[in-house]
PDB file of C-alpha atoms in Angstrom:
ATOM      1  CA  MET A 112     -93.763 -66.195   3.911  1.00 69.00           C
ATOM      2  CA  GLU A 113     -91.913 -67.324   1.177  1.00 67.00           C
ATOM      3  CA  ARG A 114     -88.848 -66.719   3.834  1.00 67.00           C
ATOM      4  CA  LEU A 115     -90.237 -68.833   5.950  1.00 65.00           C
ATOM      5  CA  ARG A 116     -90.856 -71.536   3.797  1.00 70.00           C
ATOM      6  CA  SER A 117     -87.290 -70.981   1.746  1.00 71.00           C
ATOM      7  CA  SER A 118     -89.541 -71.282  -1.640  1.00 75.00           C
ATOM      8  CA  PRO A 119     -92.002 -69.215  -3.523  1.00 79.00           C
ATOM      9  CA  LEU A 120     -95.521 -69.441  -2.929  1.00 82.00           C
ATOM     10  CA  HIS A 121     -98.168 -70.582  -5.395  1.00 84.00           C
ATOM     11  CA  ALA A 122     -98.755 -67.850  -8.256  1.00 88.00           C
ATOM     12  CA  ASN A 123    -102.569 -67.083  -7.369  1.00 90.00           C
ATOM     13  CA  ILE A 124    -101.295 -65.648  -4.265  1.00 90.00           C
ATOM     14  CA  SER A 125     -99.604 -62.829  -5.650  1.00 90.00           C
ATOM     15  CA  THR A 126    -102.372 -62.357  -8.537  1.00 94.00           C
ATOM     16  CA  ALA A 127    -104.764 -62.519  -5.350  1.00 95.00           C
ATOM     17  CA  LEU A 128    -103.198 -59.196  -3.809  1.00 94.00           C
ATOM     18  CA  ASP A 129    -102.281 -57.789  -6.754  1.00 95.00           C
ATOM     19  CA  LYS A 130    -106.203 -57.742  -7.685  1.00 97.00           C
ATOM     20  CA  HIS A 131    -107.131 -56.658  -4.114  1.00 97.00           C
ATOM     21  CA  LEU A 132    -104.516 -53.446  -4.358  1.00 97.00           C
ATOM     22  CA  GLU A 133    -106.491 -52.869  -7.797  1.00 98.00           C
ATOM     23  CA  SER A 134    -109.581 -53.122  -6.966  1.00 98.00           C
ATOM     24  CA  ILE A 135    -108.770 -50.916  -3.789  1.00 98.00           C
ATOM     25  CA  HIS A 136    -107.345 -48.093  -6.058  1.00 98.00           C
ATOM     26  CA  VAL A 137    -110.708 -48.266  -8.630  1.00 97.00           C
ATOM     27  CA  VAL A 138    -113.006 -47.896  -5.184  1.00 97.00           C
ATOM     28  CA  GLN A 139    -110.218 -44.537  -4.251  1.00 97.00           C
ATOM     29  CA  ALA A 140    -110.490 -43.368  -7.935  1.00 96.00           C
ATOM     30  CA  ARG A 141    -114.419 -44.076  -7.741  1.00 94.00           C
ATOM     31  CA  ARG A 142    -114.647 -42.355  -4.596  1.00 94.00           C
ATOM     32  CA  LYS A 143    -112.680 -39.536  -5.503  1.00 93.00           C
ATOM     33  CA  ASP A 144    -115.339 -39.071  -8.643  1.00 89.00           C
ATOM     34  CA  GLU A 145    -118.369 -38.904  -6.316  1.00 86.00           C
ATOM     35  CA  ILE A 146    -116.584 -35.974  -4.212  1.00 85.00           C
ATOM     36  CA  VAL A 147    -115.536 -33.968  -6.987  1.00 84.00           C
ATOM     37  CA  ASN A 148    -118.938 -34.686  -9.157  1.00 72.00           C
ATOM     38  CA  PRO A 149    -121.131 -32.299  -6.853  1.00 64.00           C
ATOM     39  CA  SER A 150    -118.567 -29.451  -5.900  1.00 56.00           C
ATOM     40  CA  ASN A 151    -117.835 -29.399 -10.254  1.00 57.00           C
ATOM     41  CA  ARG A 152    -121.842 -28.951 -10.485  1.00 55.00           C
ATOM     42  CA  GLN A 153    -123.568 -25.467 -11.134  1.00 53.00           C
ATOM     43  CA  ARG A 154    -126.558 -24.447  -9.300  1.00 49.00           C
ATOM     44  CA  HIS A 155    -129.547 -25.972 -11.517  1.00 57.00           C
ATOM     45  CA  GLY A 156    -126.898 -28.386 -12.876  1.00 54.00           C
ATOM     46  CA  PRO A 157    -127.005 -31.671 -14.699  1.00 55.00           C
ATOM     47  CA  PRO A 158    -129.740 -34.692 -14.308  1.00 53.00           C
ATOM     48  CA  ARG A 159    -129.673 -36.451 -11.389  1.00 57.00           C
ATOM     49  CA  CYS A 160    -129.233 -39.331 -13.574  1.00 62.00           C
ATOM     50  CA  GLN A 161    -125.466 -38.729 -13.639  1.00 64.00           C
ATOM     51  CA  ASP A 162    -125.214 -38.485 -10.063  1.00 73.00           C
ATOM     52  CA  GLU A 163    -126.711 -42.029  -9.663  1.00 83.00           C
ATOM     53  CA  ARG A 164    -124.078 -43.501 -12.475  1.00 88.00           C
ATOM     54  CA  VAL A 165    -121.621 -42.326 -10.124  1.00 89.00           C
ATOM     55  CA  VAL A 166    -122.817 -43.826  -7.290  1.00 88.00           C
ATOM     56  CA  LEU A 167    -123.665 -46.884  -8.810  1.00 93.00           C
ATOM     57  CA  ALA A 168    -119.980 -47.013 -10.176  1.00 93.00           C
ATOM     58  CA  LEU A 169    -118.870 -46.589  -6.655  1.00 94.00           C
ATOM     59  CA  ALA A 170    -121.015 -49.433  -5.729  1.00 95.00           C
ATOM     60  CA  VAL A 171    -119.741 -52.037  -8.291  1.00 96.00           C
ATOM     61  CA  ALA A 172    -116.350 -51.050  -7.221  1.00 97.00           C
ATOM     62  CA  LEU A 173    -117.042 -51.900  -3.754  1.00 97.00           C
ATOM     63  CA  ARG A 174    -118.593 -55.013  -4.542  1.00 98.00           C
ATOM     64  CA  ALA A 175    -115.463 -56.026  -6.330  1.00 97.00           C
ATOM     65  CA  LEU A 176    -113.730 -54.883  -3.483  1.00 98.00           C
ATOM     66  CA  CYS A 177    -115.472 -56.961  -0.944  1.00 98.00           C
ATOM     67  CA  GLN A 178    -115.247 -60.024  -3.539  1.00 97.00           C
ATOM     68  CA  ALA A 179    -111.441 -59.457  -3.648  1.00 97.00           C
ATOM     69  CA  THR A 180    -111.202 -59.342  -0.226  1.00 98.00           C
ATOM     70  CA  ARG A 181    -112.557 -62.438   0.280  1.00 97.00           C
ATOM     71  CA  LYS A 182    -110.573 -64.440  -1.982  1.00 97.00           C
ATOM     72  CA  VAL A 183    -107.002 -62.242  -0.887  1.00 97.00           C
ATOM     73  CA  ARG A 184    -108.320 -63.307   2.993  1.00 97.00           C
ATOM     74  CA  THR A 185    -108.623 -67.388   1.559  1.00 96.00           C
ATOM     75  CA  VAL A 186    -105.649 -67.283  -0.208  1.00 95.00           C
ATOM     76  CA  LEU A 187    -103.320 -65.766   2.450  1.00 93.00           C
ATOM     77  CA  TRP A 188    -104.908 -68.089   5.239  1.00 95.00           C
ATOM     78  CA  CYS A 189    -104.035 -70.568   2.755  1.00 91.00           C
ATOM     79  CA  ALA A 190    -100.705 -69.611   2.311  1.00 89.00           C
ATOM     80  CA  PHE A 191    -100.022 -69.567   6.238  1.00 90.00           C
ATOM     81  CA  GLN A 192    -101.495 -72.876   6.634  1.00 89.00           C
ATOM     82  CA  MET A 193     -98.182 -74.242   3.976  1.00 85.00           C
ATOM     83  CA  THR A 194     -95.780 -72.350   5.807  1.00 85.00           C
ATOM     84  CA  LEU A 195     -96.488 -73.485   9.578  1.00 83.00           C
ATOM     85  CA  PRO A 196     -94.147 -76.635  10.124  1.00 80.00           C
ATOM     86  CA  LYS A 197     -95.535 -80.370  10.026  1.00 76.00           C
TER      87      LYS A 197
END
């Protein structure tokens, strides 16, 4: 879009994109933790509260990803509107 405008876009656009990518990486890491955690557990395993913490961390990461996705969709729509010819 910057090439279409022949000028740089607002700094908030790249910041929102960076936060969205960071949120994706956090969700991926939390999901890996969730998958690895049960496989490391022994037969009797640790208390269930540790499993709940892993799932809760994943839920928090997903919530942050949802918020970042909404923001980046809005920012990209605004950037698109700025690139349209008048």
